[in-house]
Amino acid sequence: KPAANEGKTAVLKVGTEPSFAPFEFQDEKSKDYAGFDMDLIRAIGKQMGAEVEIQSMGFDGLIPALEAGNIDVAVSGMTITEERTQKVNFSKPYYKSGLTVVVKTGNSSIKGFGDLEGKKIGAQIGTTGAEEAKKIKNAQVREFNTPPEAFMELKAGGVDAVINDKPVNDYFMKETGSKDAQQVGEPLTAEDYGIAMSKKNTELADKINKALDELKQNGEYDKIYEKWFGK
Ligand code: ARG
């Protein structure tokens, strides 16, 4: 392991909002950060010869933390968007995603994005899901700190629907949510996740992209993918 003082990237400070399984979450027993993103950034760190230090923060705090230099990268299922690209650099895309709608089991009036006009919609604060919700005519949008909180409010009847990333909704349905909730309709968007970095550190972007390429070539990326998503 390189010493912490051996150079700029000897320690890679990673920020994430860890209530986004299977991309980032805290293991119940060990309290360790687990998930696809966490395995990926640890593998990238290893490839770069850097020690990965993960810290948790609100999703809407990640870009400000990059801008302030408090973290080196944000790895948090973050969609590469035009608006974010004005503020931060992104790595090459590493995962293809999109948004879907989740409703309470038995709700037969909402069958997809087309039925959300005038509805109460929950989403995680600062996300593309919240942004899309705000575009829907007459919708009352409530933003929650985490997706699980939005799902809880759905169960309680406080919102009619939740807009959130499909792979996270899939995982939620599989693990816990399927008694109370169901995912409806086709994905609204095609989104790419990227690793976000400060615009000041262009050298880091090159290193991260190189490591990502190497992990794709040597089969490590596929291993991590299969661990969390199957073949
Ligand atoms: N992909 C969405 C976005 O970029 C949601 C990401 C939320 N990530 C998280 N770790 N909570 O806005």
mmCIF file of N, CA and C in Angstrom, residues 74-181:
data_model
loop_
_atom_site.group_PDB
_atom_site.id
_atom_site.type_symbol
_atom_site.label_atom_id
_atom_site.label_comp_id
_atom_site.label_asym_id
_atom_site.label_seq_id
_atom_site.Cartn_x
_atom_site.Cartn_y
_atom_site.Cartn_z
ATOM 1 N N ALA A 74 -17.060 11.471 -6.505
ATOM 2 C CA ALA A 74 -18.371 11.058 -6.011
ATOM 3 C C ALA A 74 -18.771 9.827 -6.809
ATOM 4 N N VAL A 75 -19.033 8.738 -6.087
ATOM 5 C CA VAL A 75 -19.473 7.491 -6.723
ATOM 6 C C VAL A 75 -20.789 7.145 -6.062
ATOM 7 N N SER A 76 -21.877 7.397 -6.767
ATOM 8 C CA SER A 76 -23.158 7.367 -6.075
ATOM 9 C C SER A 76 -24.319 7.145 -7.041
ATOM 10 N N GLY A 77 -24.103 6.266 -8.004
ATOM 11 C CA GLY A 77 -25.145 6.053 -9.006
ATOM 12 C C GLY A 77 -25.522 7.358 -9.676
ATOM 13 N N MET A 78 -24.544 8.224 -9.852
ATOM 14 C CA MET A 78 -24.845 9.582 -10.329
ATOM 15 C C MET A 78 -24.937 9.625 -11.848
ATOM 16 N N THR A 79 -26.088 10.077 -12.316
ATOM 17 C CA THR A 79 -26.323 10.193 -13.745
ATOM 18 C C THR A 79 -25.530 11.353 -14.333
ATOM 19 N N ILE A 80 -24.919 11.086 -15.470
ATOM 20 C CA ILE A 80 -24.208 12.148 -16.206
ATOM 21 C C ILE A 80 -25.269 13.023 -16.868
ATOM 22 N N THR A 81 -25.409 14.251 -16.407
ATOM 23 C CA THR A 81 -26.379 15.165 -17.012
ATOM 24 C C THR A 81 -25.663 16.415 -17.504
ATOM 25 N N GLU A 82 -26.327 17.080 -18.447
ATOM 26 C CA GLU A 82 -25.846 18.334 -19.002
ATOM 27 C C GLU A 82 -25.564 19.346 -17.878
ATOM 28 N N GLU A 83 -26.546 19.456 -16.983
ATOM 29 C CA GLU A 83 -26.454 20.450 -15.913
ATOM 30 C C GLU A 83 -25.277 20.163 -14.971
ATOM 31 N N ARG A 84 -25.098 18.914 -14.620
ATOM 32 C CA ARG A 84 -23.989 18.565 -13.715
ATOM 33 C C ARG A 84 -22.642 18.725 -14.399
ATOM 34 N N THR A 85 -22.623 18.498 -15.709
ATOM 35 C CA THR A 85 -21.373 18.607 -16.457
ATOM 36 C C THR A 85 -20.832 20.046 -16.472
ATOM 37 N N GLN A 86 -21.714 21.006 -16.196
ATOM 38 C CA GLN A 86 -21.246 22.399 -16.063
ATOM 39 C C GLN A 86 -20.391 22.564 -14.808
ATOM 40 N N LYS A 87 -20.652 21.723 -13.806
ATOM 41 C CA LYS A 87 -20.004 21.911 -12.504
ATOM 42 C C LYS A 87 -18.867 20.941 -12.229
ATOM 43 N N VAL A 88 -19.006 19.717 -12.737
ATOM 44 C CA VAL A 88 -18.002 18.678 -12.449
ATOM 45 C C VAL A 88 -17.638 17.908 -13.724
ATOM 46 N N ASN A 89 -16.522 17.210 -13.652
ATOM 47 C CA ASN A 89 -16.143 16.289 -14.725
ATOM 48 C C ASN A 89 -16.688 14.913 -14.405
ATOM 49 N N PHE A 90 -17.030 14.180 -15.444
ATOM 50 C CA PHE A 90 -17.434 12.791 -15.248
ATOM 51 C C PHE A 90 -16.443 11.861 -15.943
ATOM 52 N N SER A 91 -16.307 10.668 -15.355
ATOM 53 C CA SER A 91 -15.565 9.603 -16.032
ATOM 54 C C SER A 91 -16.390 9.157 -17.234
ATOM 55 N N LYS A 92 -15.854 8.208 -17.973
ATOM 56 C CA LYS A 92 -16.663 7.530 -18.982
ATOM 57 C C LYS A 92 -17.851 6.873 -18.278
ATOM 58 N N PRO A 93 -18.968 6.683 -18.987
ATOM 59 C CA PRO A 93 -20.104 6.004 -18.368
ATOM 60 C C PRO A 93 -19.707 4.605 -17.896
ATOM 61 N N TYR A 94 -20.239 4.196 -16.739
ATOM 62 C CA TYR A 94 -19.918 2.844 -16.266
ATOM 63 C C TYR A 94 -21.146 1.980 -16.041
ATOM 64 N N TYR A 95 -22.364 2.573 -16.152
ATOM 65 C CA TYR A 95 -23.568 1.744 -15.953
ATOM 66 C C TYR A 95 -24.748 2.415 -16.642
ATOM 67 N N LYS A 96 -25.560 1.634 -17.341
ATOM 68 C CA LYS A 96 -26.743 2.171 -18.027
ATOM 69 C C LYS A 96 -27.979 2.011 -17.163
ATOM 70 N N SER A 97 -28.675 3.128 -16.949
ATOM 71 C CA SER A 97 -29.820 3.109 -16.052
ATOM 72 C C SER A 97 -30.998 3.877 -16.658
ATOM 73 N N GLY A 98 -32.001 4.134 -15.856
ATOM 74 C CA GLY A 98 -33.175 4.882 -16.300
ATOM 75 C C GLY A 98 -34.146 4.989 -15.143
ATOM 76 N N LEU A 99 -35.173 5.803 -15.309
ATOM 77 C CA LEU A 99 -36.122 6.024 -14.218
ATOM 78 C C LEU A 99 -37.413 5.242 -14.431
ATOM 79 N N THR A 100 -37.972 4.732 -13.326
ATOM 80 C CA THR A 100 -39.294 4.105 -13.402
ATOM 81 C C THR A 100 -40.175 4.617 -12.259
ATOM 82 N N VAL A 101 -41.440 4.244 -12.331
ATOM 83 C CA VAL A 101 -42.443 4.658 -11.349
ATOM 84 C C VAL A 101 -42.772 3.474 -10.439
ATOM 85 N N VAL A 102 -42.856 3.749 -9.144
ATOM 86 C CA VAL A 102 -43.284 2.738 -8.181
ATOM 87 C C VAL A 102 -44.570 3.240 -7.522
ATOM 88 N N VAL A 103 -45.577 2.369 -7.454
ATOM 89 C CA VAL A 103 -46.845 2.720 -6.792
ATOM 90 C C VAL A 103 -47.173 1.660 -5.750
ATOM 91 N N LYS A 104 -48.172 1.956 -4.940
ATOM 92 C CA LYS A 104 -48.606 1.005 -3.924
ATOM 93 C C LYS A 104 -49.282 -0.189 -4.605
ATOM 94 N N THR A 105 -49.083 -1.364 -4.043
ATOM 95 C CA THR A 105 -49.719 -2.559 -4.591
ATOM 96 C C THR A 105 -51.233 -2.340 -4.659
ATOM 97 N N GLY A 106 -51.799 -2.685 -5.795
ATOM 98 C CA GLY A 106 -53.243 -2.562 -5.938
ATOM 99 C C GLY A 106 -53.681 -1.241 -6.555
ATOM 100 N N ASN A 107 -52.772 -0.291 -6.681
ATOM 101 C CA ASN A 107 -53.122 0.962 -7.351
ATOM 102 C C ASN A 107 -53.281 0.669 -8.839
ATOM 103 N N SER A 108 -54.516 0.779 -9.337
ATOM 104 C CA SER A 108 -54.716 0.408 -10.736
ATOM 105 C C SER A 108 -54.859 1.647 -11.615
ATOM 106 N N SER A 109 -54.795 2.840 -11.016
ATOM 107 C CA SER A 109 -54.990 4.043 -11.832
ATOM 108 C C SER A 109 -53.676 4.591 -12.386
ATOM 109 N N ILE A 110 -52.565 4.250 -11.749
ATOM 110 C CA ILE A 110 -51.270 4.727 -12.274
ATOM 111 C C ILE A 110 -50.552 3.551 -12.922
ATOM 112 N N LYS A 111 -50.432 3.637 -14.258
ATOM 113 C CA LYS A 111 -49.820 2.522 -14.996
ATOM 114 C C LYS A 111 -48.472 2.898 -15.585
ATOM 115 N N GLY A 112 -48.056 4.135 -15.315
ATOM 116 C CA GLY A 112 -46.763 4.576 -15.834
ATOM 117 C C GLY A 112 -46.660 6.086 -15.758
ATOM 118 N N PHE A 113 -45.635 6.632 -16.400
ATOM 119 C CA PHE A 113 -45.379 8.075 -16.332
ATOM 120 C C PHE A 113 -46.561 8.910 -16.839
ATOM 121 N N GLY A 114 -47.301 8.353 -17.789
ATOM 122 C CA GLY A 114 -48.402 9.091 -18.385
ATOM 123 C C GLY A 114 -49.570 9.362 -17.440
ATOM 124 N N ASP A 115 -49.602 8.680 -16.303
ATOM 125 C CA ASP A 115 -50.746 8.831 -15.394
ATOM 126 C C ASP A 115 -50.418 9.664 -14.154
ATOM 127 N N LEU A 116 -49.348 10.434 -14.200
ATOM 128 C CA LEU A 116 -48.895 11.116 -12.974
ATOM 129 C C LEU A 116 -49.359 12.565 -12.847
ATOM 130 N N GLU A 117 -50.053 13.069 -13.858
ATOM 131 C CA GLU A 117 -50.532 14.451 -13.799
ATOM 132 C C GLU A 117 -51.366 14.689 -12.546
ATOM 133 N N GLY A 118 -51.040 15.759 -11.817
ATOM 134 C CA GLY A 118 -51.820 16.129 -10.635
ATOM 135 C C GLY A 118 -51.618 15.233 -9.422
ATOM 136 N N LYS A 119 -50.672 14.306 -9.510
ATOM 137 C CA LYS A 119 -50.480 13.354 -8.404
ATOM 138 C C LYS A 119 -49.423 13.848 -7.412
ATOM 139 N N LYS A 120 -49.435 13.222 -6.243
ATOM 140 C CA LYS A 120 -48.375 13.478 -5.256
ATOM 141 C C LYS A 120 -47.235 12.505 -5.545
ATOM 142 N N ILE A 121 -46.064 13.083 -5.804
ATOM 143 C CA ILE A 121 -44.938 12.241 -6.218
ATOM 144 C C ILE A 121 -43.753 12.436 -5.268
ATOM 145 N N GLY A 122 -43.157 11.317 -4.876
ATOM 146 C CA GLY A 122 -41.978 11.356 -4.027
ATOM 147 C C GLY A 122 -40.734 10.994 -4.815
ATOM 148 N N ALA A 123 -39.606 11.611 -4.437
ATOM 149 C CA ALA A 123 -38.320 11.296 -5.065
ATOM 150 C C ALA A 123 -37.214 11.732 -4.116
ATOM 151 N N GLN A 124 -36.007 11.224 -4.365
ATOM 152 C CA GLN A 124 -34.862 11.649 -3.544
ATOM 153 C C GLN A 124 -34.406 13.037 -3.970
ATOM 154 N N ILE A 125 -34.097 13.853 -2.982
ATOM 155 C CA ILE A 125 -33.682 15.232 -3.239
ATOM 156 C C ILE A 125 -32.410 15.291 -4.100
ATOM 157 N N GLY A 126 -32.436 16.169 -5.071
ATOM 158 C CA GLY A 126 -31.255 16.393 -5.907
ATOM 159 C C GLY A 126 -31.061 15.393 -7.023
ATOM 160 N N THR A 127 -32.017 14.480 -7.205
ATOM 161 C CA THR A 127 -31.828 13.425 -8.211
ATOM 162 C C THR A 127 -32.550 13.750 -9.521
ATOM 163 N N THR A 128 -32.204 12.987 -10.539
ATOM 164 C CA THR A 128 -32.887 13.106 -11.827
ATOM 165 C C THR A 128 -34.366 12.719 -11.670
ATOM 166 N N GLY A 129 -34.661 11.821 -10.738
ATOM 167 C CA GLY A 129 -36.049 11.447 -10.467
ATOM 168 C C GLY A 129 -36.856 12.651 -9.982
ATOM 169 N N ALA A 130 -36.271 13.430 -9.087
ATOM 170 C CA ALA A 130 -36.943 14.630 -8.574
ATOM 171 C C ALA A 130 -37.125 15.652 -9.701
ATOM 172 N N GLU A 131 -36.112 15.775 -10.533
ATOM 173 C CA GLU A 131 -36.189 16.712 -11.665
ATOM 174 C C GLU A 131 -37.326 16.349 -12.615
ATOM 175 N N GLU A 132 -37.427 15.068 -12.937
ATOM 176 C CA GLU A 132 -38.491 14.616 -13.844
ATOM 177 C C GLU A 132 -39.860 14.823 -13.200
ATOM 178 N N ALA A 133 -39.948 14.570 -11.899
ATOM 179 C CA ALA A 133 -41.219 14.742 -11.191
ATOM 180 C C ALA A 133 -41.697 16.189 -11.317
ATOM 181 N N LYS A 134 -40.753 17.109 -11.219
ATOM 182 C CA LYS A 134 -41.105 18.540 -11.268
ATOM 183 C C LYS A 134 -41.607 18.976 -12.635
ATOM 184 N N LYS A 135 -41.323 18.177 -13.667
ATOM 185 C CA LYS A 135 -41.785 18.523 -15.021
ATOM 186 C C LYS A 135 -43.234 18.097 -15.249
ATOM 187 N N ILE A 136 -43.766 17.276 -14.356
ATOM 188 C CA ILE A 136 -45.121 16.735 -14.573
ATOM 189 C C ILE A 136 -46.171 17.762 -14.146
ATOM 190 N N LYS A 137 -47.139 17.949 -15.033
ATOM 191 C CA LYS A 137 -48.156 18.985 -14.847
ATOM 192 C C LYS A 137 -48.949 18.799 -13.543
ATOM 193 N N ASN A 138 -49.014 19.881 -12.774
ATOM 194 C CA ASN A 138 -49.802 19.924 -11.526
ATOM 195 C C ASN A 138 -49.400 18.885 -10.483
ATOM 196 N N ALA A 139 -48.249 18.288 -10.644
ATOM 197 C CA ALA A 139 -47.824 17.297 -9.650
ATOM 198 C C ALA A 139 -47.359 18.025 -8.390
ATOM 199 N N GLN A 140 -47.648 17.406 -7.232
ATOM 200 C CA GLN A 140 -47.095 17.925 -5.982
ATOM 201 C C GLN A 140 -45.889 17.057 -5.665
ATOM 202 N N VAL A 141 -44.710 17.648 -5.728
ATOM 203 C CA VAL A 141 -43.496 16.845 -5.564
ATOM 204 C C VAL A 141 -42.966 16.978 -4.146
ATOM 205 N N ARG A 142 -42.718 15.835 -3.532
ATOM 206 C CA ARG A 142 -42.078 15.840 -2.205
ATOM 207 C C ARG A 142 -40.723 15.165 -2.307
ATOM 208 N N GLU A 143 -39.710 15.895 -1.833
ATOM 209 C CA GLU A 143 -38.345 15.370 -1.929
ATOM 210 C C GLU A 143 -37.883 14.828 -0.581
ATOM 211 N N PHE A 144 -37.352 13.624 -0.621
ATOM 212 C CA PHE A 144 -36.913 12.931 0.589
ATOM 213 C C PHE A 144 -35.387 12.818 0.576
ATOM 214 N N ASN A 145 -34.809 12.685 1.786
ATOM 215 C CA ASN A 145 -33.351 12.569 1.855
ATOM 216 C C ASN A 145 -32.839 11.290 1.207
ATOM 217 N N THR A 146 -33.649 10.233 1.276
ATOM 218 C CA THR A 146 -33.225 8.949 0.707
ATOM 219 C C THR A 146 -34.412 8.278 0.003
ATOM 220 N N PRO A 147 -34.126 7.412 -0.971
ATOM 221 C CA PRO A 147 -35.228 6.660 -1.604
ATOM 222 C C PRO A 147 -36.029 5.799 -0.611
ATOM 223 N N PRO A 148 -35.382 5.102 0.347
ATOM 224 C CA PRO A 148 -36.187 4.320 1.291
ATOM 225 C C PRO A 148 -37.228 5.165 2.044
ATOM 226 N N GLU A 149 -36.898 6.416 2.333
ATOM 227 C CA GLU A 149 -37.877 7.285 2.989
ATOM 228 C C GLU A 149 -39.055 7.574 2.062
ATOM 229 N N ALA A 150 -38.764 7.738 0.796
ATOM 230 C CA ALA A 150 -39.852 7.960 -0.179
ATOM 231 C C ALA A 150 -40.738 6.715 -0.261
ATOM 232 N N PHE A 151 -40.114 5.533 -0.243
ATOM 233 C CA PHE A 151 -40.894 4.284 -0.293
ATOM 234 C C PHE A 151 -41.755 4.125 0.963
ATOM 235 N N MET A 152 -41.234 4.550 2.107
ATOM 236 C CA MET A 152 -42.005 4.464 3.347
ATOM 237 C C MET A 152 -43.244 5.351 3.275
ATOM 238 N N GLU A 153 -43.059 6.520 2.707
ATOM 239 C CA GLU A 153 -44.178 7.458 2.576
ATOM 240 C C GLU A 153 -45.213 6.932 1.575
ATOM 241 N N LEU A 154 -44.739 6.218 0.573
ATOM 242 C CA LEU A 154 -45.653 5.585 -0.385
ATOM 243 C C LEU A 154 -46.529 4.560 0.338
ATOM 244 N N LYS A 155 -45.888 3.750 1.163
ATOM 245 C CA LYS A 155 -46.597 2.731 1.933
ATOM 246 C C LYS A 155 -47.610 3.386 2.868
ATOM 247 N N ALA A 156 -47.218 4.510 3.458
ATOM 248 C CA ALA A 156 -48.093 5.218 4.404
ATOM 249 C C ALA A 156 -49.214 5.975 3.697
ATOM 250 N N GLY A 157 -49.127 6.083 2.381
ATOM 251 C CA GLY A 157 -50.182 6.759 1.633
ATOM 252 C C GLY A 157 -49.967 8.261 1.458
ATOM 253 N N GLY A 158 -48.826 8.757 1.860
ATOM 254 C CA GLY A 158 -48.551 10.194 1.741
ATOM 255 C C GLY A 158 -48.205 10.649 0.340
ATOM 256 N N VAL A 159 -47.719 9.725 -0.486
ATOM 257 C CA VAL A 159 -47.498 10.031 -1.912
ATOM 258 C C VAL A 159 -48.150 8.930 -2.752
ATOM 259 N N ASP A 160 -48.521 9.292 -3.975
ATOM 260 C CA ASP A 160 -49.167 8.321 -4.871
ATOM 261 C C ASP A 160 -48.153 7.489 -5.641
ATOM 262 N N ALA A 161 -46.975 8.050 -5.840
ATOM 263 C CA ALA A 161 -45.969 7.369 -6.659
ATOM 264 C C ALA A 161 -44.582 7.853 -6.273
ATOM 265 N N VAL A 162 -43.595 7.003 -6.547
ATOM 266 C CA VAL A 162 -42.191 7.380 -6.348
ATOM 267 C C VAL A 162 -41.485 7.238 -7.687
ATOM 268 N N ILE A 163 -40.690 8.235 -8.049
ATOM 269 C CA ILE A 163 -39.859 8.130 -9.258
ATOM 270 C C ILE A 163 -38.420 7.929 -8.807
ATOM 271 N N ASN A 164 -37.833 6.849 -9.274
ATOM 272 C CA ASN A 164 -36.481 6.501 -8.827
ATOM 273 C C ASN A 164 -35.826 5.611 -9.886
ATOM 274 N N ASP A 165 -34.524 5.375 -9.730
ATOM 275 C CA ASP A 165 -33.769 4.611 -10.723
ATOM 276 C C ASP A 165 -34.226 3.149 -10.792
ATOM 277 N N LYS A 166 -34.403 2.651 -12.007
ATOM 278 C CA LYS A 166 -34.932 1.294 -12.204
ATOM 279 C C LYS A 166 -34.139 0.189 -11.490
ATOM 280 N N PRO A 167 -32.805 0.149 -11.617
ATOM 281 C CA PRO A 167 -32.103 -0.965 -10.955
ATOM 282 C C PRO A 167 -32.273 -0.952 -9.439
ATOM 283 N N VAL A 168 -32.446 0.232 -8.871
ATOM 284 C CA VAL A 168 -32.657 0.350 -7.425
ATOM 285 C C VAL A 168 -34.087 -0.079 -7.079
ATOM 286 N N ASN A 169 -35.031 0.297 -7.922
ATOM 287 C CA ASN A 169 -36.415 -0.151 -7.726
ATOM 288 C C ASN A 169 -36.522 -1.670 -7.869
ATOM 289 N N ASP A 170 -35.831 -2.213 -8.866
ATOM 290 C CA ASP A 170 -35.821 -3.672 -9.060
ATOM 291 C C ASP A 170 -35.328 -4.374 -7.800
ATOM 292 N N TYR A 171 -34.244 -3.870 -7.262
ATOM 293 C CA TYR A 171 -33.623 -4.481 -6.085
ATOM 294 C C TYR A 171 -34.542 -4.368 -4.871
ATOM 295 N N PHE A 172 -35.148 -3.195 -4.723
ATOM 296 C CA PHE A 172 -36.089 -2.958 -3.620
ATOM 297 C C PHE A 172 -37.264 -3.943 -3.701
ATOM 298 N N MET A 173 -37.791 -4.143 -4.902
ATOM 299 C CA MET A 173 -38.908 -5.072 -5.091
ATOM 300 C C MET A 173 -38.489 -6.482 -4.713
ATOM 301 N N LYS A 174 -37.304 -6.861 -5.157
ATOM 302 C CA LYS A 174 -36.814 -8.211 -4.928
ATOM 303 C C LYS A 174 -36.557 -8.450 -3.437
ATOM 304 N N GLU A 175 -35.990 -7.457 -2.763
ATOM 305 C CA GLU A 175 -35.569 -7.652 -1.376
ATOM 306 C C GLU A 175 -36.713 -7.485 -0.378
ATOM 307 N N THR A 176 -37.400 -6.382 -0.440
ATOM 308 C CA THR A 176 -38.355 -6.072 0.632
ATOM 309 C C THR A 176 -39.699 -5.528 0.168
ATOM 310 N N GLY A 177 -39.695 -4.820 -0.943
ATOM 311 C CA GLY A 177 -40.825 -3.964 -1.240
ATOM 312 C C GLY A 177 -42.040 -4.612 -1.866
ATOM 313 N N SER A 178 -41.908 -5.838 -2.370
ATOM 314 C CA SER A 178 -42.940 -6.339 -3.288
ATOM 315 C C SER A 178 -44.317 -6.559 -2.656
ATOM 316 N N LYS A 179 -44.396 -6.686 -1.343
ATOM 317 C CA LYS A 179 -45.725 -6.821 -0.714
ATOM 318 C C LYS A 179 -46.489 -5.500 -0.806
ATOM 319 N N ASP A 180 -45.750 -4.421 -0.640
ATOM 320 C CA ASP A 180 -46.381 -3.115 -0.506
ATOM 321 C C ASP A 180 -46.407 -2.307 -1.788
ATOM 322 N N ALA A 181 -45.502 -2.630 -2.690
ATOM 323 C CA ALA A 181 -45.324 -1.738 -3.831
ATOM 324 C C ALA A 181 -45.129 -2.503 -5.120
#
